[in-house]
């Protein structure tokens, strides 16, 4: 899989690239590249934004600048791009990411993520140059970089070989294996700490009972059936 992140702060991803599952995915041939729209800006001082029409606070990322950045990266008219690959604007008001969408994105050969900053995108970027707009939750961050890392993290860990144990990504919260529900609780040693005992069934060695207990605990935690 090839992921391009368009960001004014490429260095923000240095830490992320060093995380084990990301390193594993990259070693397997997957790609995570950052593209800085400033590099292709032809405006004075490589500017990327301007004040909003209609007034108001903050600066808005310009559509001509984002178009030039997409053209420089992929060639052709960026308007055609969303037909060839998912181009996703990160916006607080977009469709909220969930496990099913992360799985769908993990099945794509190519992804483009656009990080906003300041007041956000000129709406024509989202309308004409993107296939989707994605929110990581109903709150507002200062920029799209953390949101892009959330998307990349959720997607990359679904790729075979990126996690140490392949089964870790199969039966976990919100997965089809748990019918979209939160995962059951986990415990490790010591079995008794300050009188807080691990449930007996987990120490029983009885695999069928353990499976049934886990299913029941996951159901008790609620959430939707998928
Ligand atoms: C300060 S925010 C802009 C907020 C925008 N004026 C609004 O009220 O919706 C700057 C950038 O951070 C990113 N961002 C902030 N919160 C986000 C969220 N919950 N999900 C995805 N991206 C987010 C977006 O790329 C956004 O363009």
Coordinates of C-alpha atoms and ligand atoms in Angstrom, one line a residue:
X1 CA 0.0 0.0 0.0
X2 CA 1.2 3.5 -0.8
X3 CA 0.1 6.4 1.5
X4 CA 0.9 10.0 0.7
X5 CA 0.3 12.6 3.4
X6 CA 0.1 16.2 2.2
X7 CA 1.3 18.3 5.2
X8 CA 3.0 21.6 5.9
X9 CA 4.8 19.8 8.7
X10 CA 6.4 16.6 7.3
X11 CA 8.8 16.4 10.3
X12 CA 5.8 15.7 12.5
X13 CA 5.8 12.2 11.1
X14 CA 9.4 11.4 12.1
X15 CA 8.3 9.8 15.4
X16 CA 5.4 7.9 13.8
X17 CA 7.7 6.3 11.2
X18 CA 9.8 4.8 14.0
X19 CA 6.9 2.9 15.6
X20 CA 7.3 -0.8 15.4
X21 CA 4.2 -1.7 13.4
X22 CA 4.9 1.2 11.0
X23 CA 8.6 0.1 10.6
X24 CA 7.3 -3.4 10.0
X25 CA 4.9 -2.3 7.3
X26 CA 7.5 -0.2 5.6
X27 CA 10.0 -3.1 5.7
X28 CA 7.4 -5.2 3.9
X29 CA 7.3 -2.7 1.0
X30 CA 4.4 -0.5 2.0
X31 CA 5.1 3.2 1.7
X32 CA 4.4 6.3 3.7
X33 CA 5.5 9.6 2.1
X34 CA 5.0 13.2 3.1
X35 CA 4.5 15.9 0.5
X36 CA 4.8 19.5 1.6
X37 CA 2.5 21.7 -0.5
X38 CA 4.8 24.6 0.2
X39 CA 7.4 23.0 -2.1
X40 CA 5.2 23.4 -5.2
X41 CA 3.6 26.8 -4.3
X42 CA 4.4 29.5 -6.8
X43 CA 3.0 32.3 -4.6
X44 CA 5.3 34.9 -3.1
X45 CA 7.3 33.4 -0.2
X46 CA 5.8 29.9 -1.0
X47 CA 2.7 31.0 0.7
X48 CA -0.1 28.4 1.0
X49 CA -3.1 30.2 2.6
X50 CA -5.0 33.5 2.6
X51 CA -7.7 35.3 4.5
X52 CA -11.3 34.0 4.3
X53 CA -13.8 35.7 1.9
X54 CA -16.6 37.2 4.0
X55 CA -14.2 38.0 6.9
X56 CA -13.5 36.2 10.1
X57 CA -10.4 34.9 11.9
X58 CA -7.7 32.6 10.7
X59 CA -6.2 31.7 7.3
X60 CA -7.6 29.3 4.8
X61 CA -5.6 26.8 2.7
X62 CA -5.8 27.8 -1.0
X63 CA -7.3 25.6 -3.6
X64 CA -4.8 26.6 -6.3
X65 CA -1.9 25.7 -3.9
X66 CA -3.4 22.2 -3.1
X67 CA -4.2 21.6 -6.8
X68 CA -0.6 22.5 -7.7
X69 CA 0.7 20.1 -5.0
X70 CA -1.4 17.2 -6.2
X71 CA -0.5 17.9 -9.9
X72 CA 3.2 18.0 -9.0
X73 CA 2.9 14.7 -7.2
X74 CA 0.6 12.7 -9.6
X75 CA 0.6 14.6 -12.9
X76 CA -2.5 15.2 -14.9
X77 CA -5.6 17.2 -13.7
X78 CA -6.1 16.6 -10.0
X79 CA -9.9 16.7 -10.6
X80 CA -9.5 13.2 -12.2
X81 CA -7.5 11.9 -9.2
X82 CA -10.4 10.8 -6.9
X83 CA -11.5 8.4 -9.7
X84 CA -8.1 6.6 -9.5
X85 CA -7.3 6.8 -5.8
X86 CA -8.9 7.8 -2.5
X87 CA -8.0 11.4 -1.7
X88 CA -9.1 12.1 1.8
X89 CA -9.4 15.6 3.4
X90 CA -9.0 15.5 7.1
X91 CA -11.7 17.7 8.6
X92 CA -13.5 17.8 12.0
X93 CA -16.9 17.7 10.3
X94 CA -16.2 14.8 8.0
X95 CA -17.4 11.2 8.2
X96 CA -16.1 9.8 11.5
X97 CA -13.6 7.0 11.2
X98 CA -14.5 3.6 12.6
X99 CA -13.1 0.1 12.4
X100 CA -15.1 -0.9 9.3
X101 CA -13.9 2.2 7.4
X102 CA -10.3 1.6 8.5
X103 CA -10.6 -1.9 7.1
X104 CA -12.0 -0.6 3.8
X105 CA -9.1 1.9 3.6
X106 CA -6.6 -0.8 4.4
X107 CA -7.7 -2.7 1.3
X108 CA -6.9 0.3 -1.0
X109 CA -3.6 0.1 -2.9
X110 CA -3.2 3.9 -2.6
X111 CA -4.3 6.6 -0.2
X112 CA -3.8 10.3 -0.2
X113 CA -4.4 12.2 3.1
X114 CA -4.7 16.0 3.1
X115 CA -3.8 17.7 6.4
X116 CA -5.4 21.1 7.0
X117 CA -4.0 23.8 9.4
X118 CA -5.2 27.2 10.6
X119 CA -8.9 27.7 9.7
X120 CA -8.9 24.6 7.4
X121 CA -9.4 24.0 3.6
X122 CA -11.0 26.2 1.0
X123 CA -14.1 24.1 0.5
X124 CA -13.4 23.7 -3.2
X125 CA -10.5 21.4 -2.2
X126 CA -12.9 19.1 -0.4
X127 CA -15.6 19.3 -3.1
X128 CA -13.6 19.0 -6.3
X129 CA -10.2 17.4 -5.4
X130 CA -11.2 14.8 -2.8
X131 CA -13.1 11.5 -2.7
X132 CA -13.9 11.7 1.1
X133 CA -13.6 13.9 4.1
X134 CA -12.7 12.1 7.3
X135 CA -12.9 13.1 11.0
X136 CA -11.2 11.3 13.8
X137 CA -13.9 12.5 16.2
X138 CA -16.1 15.4 17.1
X139 CA -13.4 17.8 18.5
X140 CA -11.0 20.2 16.9
X141 CA -7.2 19.7 16.7
X142 CA -4.8 22.4 15.6
X143 CA -3.9 20.5 12.5
X144 CA -4.5 17.4 10.4
X145 CA -1.2 15.7 11.2
X146 CA -2.3 13.9 14.3
X147 CA -5.5 12.9 12.5
X148 CA -3.5 11.6 9.6
X149 CA -1.3 9.5 12.0
X150 CA -4.5 8.1 13.6
X151 CA -5.7 7.0 10.1
X152 CA -2.3 5.6 9.1
X153 CA -2.0 3.8 12.5
X154 CA -5.5 2.2 12.2
X155 CA -4.9 1.3 8.6
X156 CA -1.3 0.1 8.7
X157 CA -1.8 -2.2 11.7
X158 CA -4.4 -4.1 9.6
X159 CA -1.9 -5.0 6.9
X160 CA -0.7 -8.6 7.2
X161 CA 2.8 -8.7 8.8
X162 CA 2.7 -5.2 10.5
X163 CA 1.9 -6.6 13.9
X164 CA 4.1 -9.0 15.8
X165 CA 1.1 -11.4 16.1
X166 CA -1.2 -11.5 13.1
X167 CA -4.1 -12.6 15.3
X168 CA -3.8 -9.4 17.4
X169 CA -5.7 -7.5 14.7
X170 CA -8.4 -10.1 14.2
X171 CA -10.2 -10.4 17.5
X172 CA -10.2 -6.9 18.9
X173 CA -12.6 -4.1 19.7
X174 CA -15.2 -3.4 17.0
X175 CA -13.9 -6.2 14.7
X176 CA -16.3 -8.5 12.9
X177 CA -14.9 -11.3 15.0
X178 CA -16.5 -9.6 18.1
X179 CA -19.6 -8.6 16.1
X180 CA -18.5 -4.9 16.3
X181 CA -18.5 -4.9 20.1
X182 CA -15.7 -3.7 22.4
X183 CA -13.1 -6.4 23.3
X184 CA -13.4 -8.4 26.5
X185 CA -11.0 -7.5 29.4
X186 CA -7.5 -8.9 29.7
X187 CA -5.4 -9.8 32.8
X188 CA -1.8 -10.8 33.4
X189 CA 0.4 -11.7 36.5
X190 CA 0.0 -11.3 39.4
X191 CA -3.2 -13.3 39.6
X192 CA -4.0 -11.6 42.9
X193 CA -3.0 -8.0 43.6
X194 CA -4.3 -6.3 46.8
X195 CA -7.2 -8.7 46.7
X196 CA -8.1 -7.8 43.1
X197 CA -8.4 -11.3 41.8
X198 CA -8.3 -12.4 38.2
X199 CA -11.5 -14.2 37.2
X200 CA -11.1 -17.9 38.0
X201 CA -12.2 -19.0 34.6
X202 CA -9.1 -17.4 33.0
X203 CA -6.9 -19.5 35.3
X204 CA -8.8 -22.7 34.7
X205 CA -7.1 -23.8 31.4
X206 CA -10.6 -24.6 30.1
X207 CA -10.4 -23.1 26.6
X208 CA -14.1 -23.5 25.7
X209 CA -15.2 -21.8 29.0
X210 CA -12.7 -19.0 28.5
X211 CA -14.0 -18.4 25.0
X212 CA -17.6 -18.3 26.3
X213 CA -16.6 -16.0 29.2
X214 CA -14.9 -13.6 26.8
X215 CA -17.8 -13.6 24.4
X216 CA -20.1 -12.9 27.3
X217 CA -17.9 -10.0 28.6
X218 CA -17.7 -8.5 25.2
X219 CA -21.5 -8.6 24.8
X220 CA -21.9 -7.1 28.3
X221 CA -19.8 -4.2 27.2
X222 CA -22.3 -3.5 24.5
X223 CA -22.0 -1.8 21.1
X224 CA -23.5 -2.6 17.7
X225 CA -23.8 -5.9 15.9
X226 CA -22.1 -5.6 12.5
Ligands
LIG1 C1 -8.1 24.1 13.6 S1 -8.6 22.9 12.5 C2 -9.8 23.7 11.5 C3 -11.2 23.7 12.2 C4 -12.3 24.3 11.3 N1 -12.2 25.7 11.2 C5 -13.6 23.8 11.9 O1 -14.1 24.5 12.7 O2 -14.1 22.8 11.5 C6 -7.3 22.7 11.3 C7 -7.1 21.4 10.7 O3 -7.0 20.4 11.6 C8 -7.5 19.1 11.1 N2 -8.4 18.6 12.1 C9 -8.8 19.2 13.3 N3 -9.6 18.4 14.0 C10 -9.8 17.3 13.3 C11 -10.6 16.1 13.4 N4 -11.3 16.0 14.5 N5 -10.5 15.2 12.5 C12 -9.8 15.3 11.4 N6 -9.0 16.4 11.2 C13 -9.0 17.4 12.1 C14 -8.1 19.4 9.8 O4 -7.2 19.1 8.8 C15 -8.4 20.9 9.8 O5 -8.4 21.5 8.6

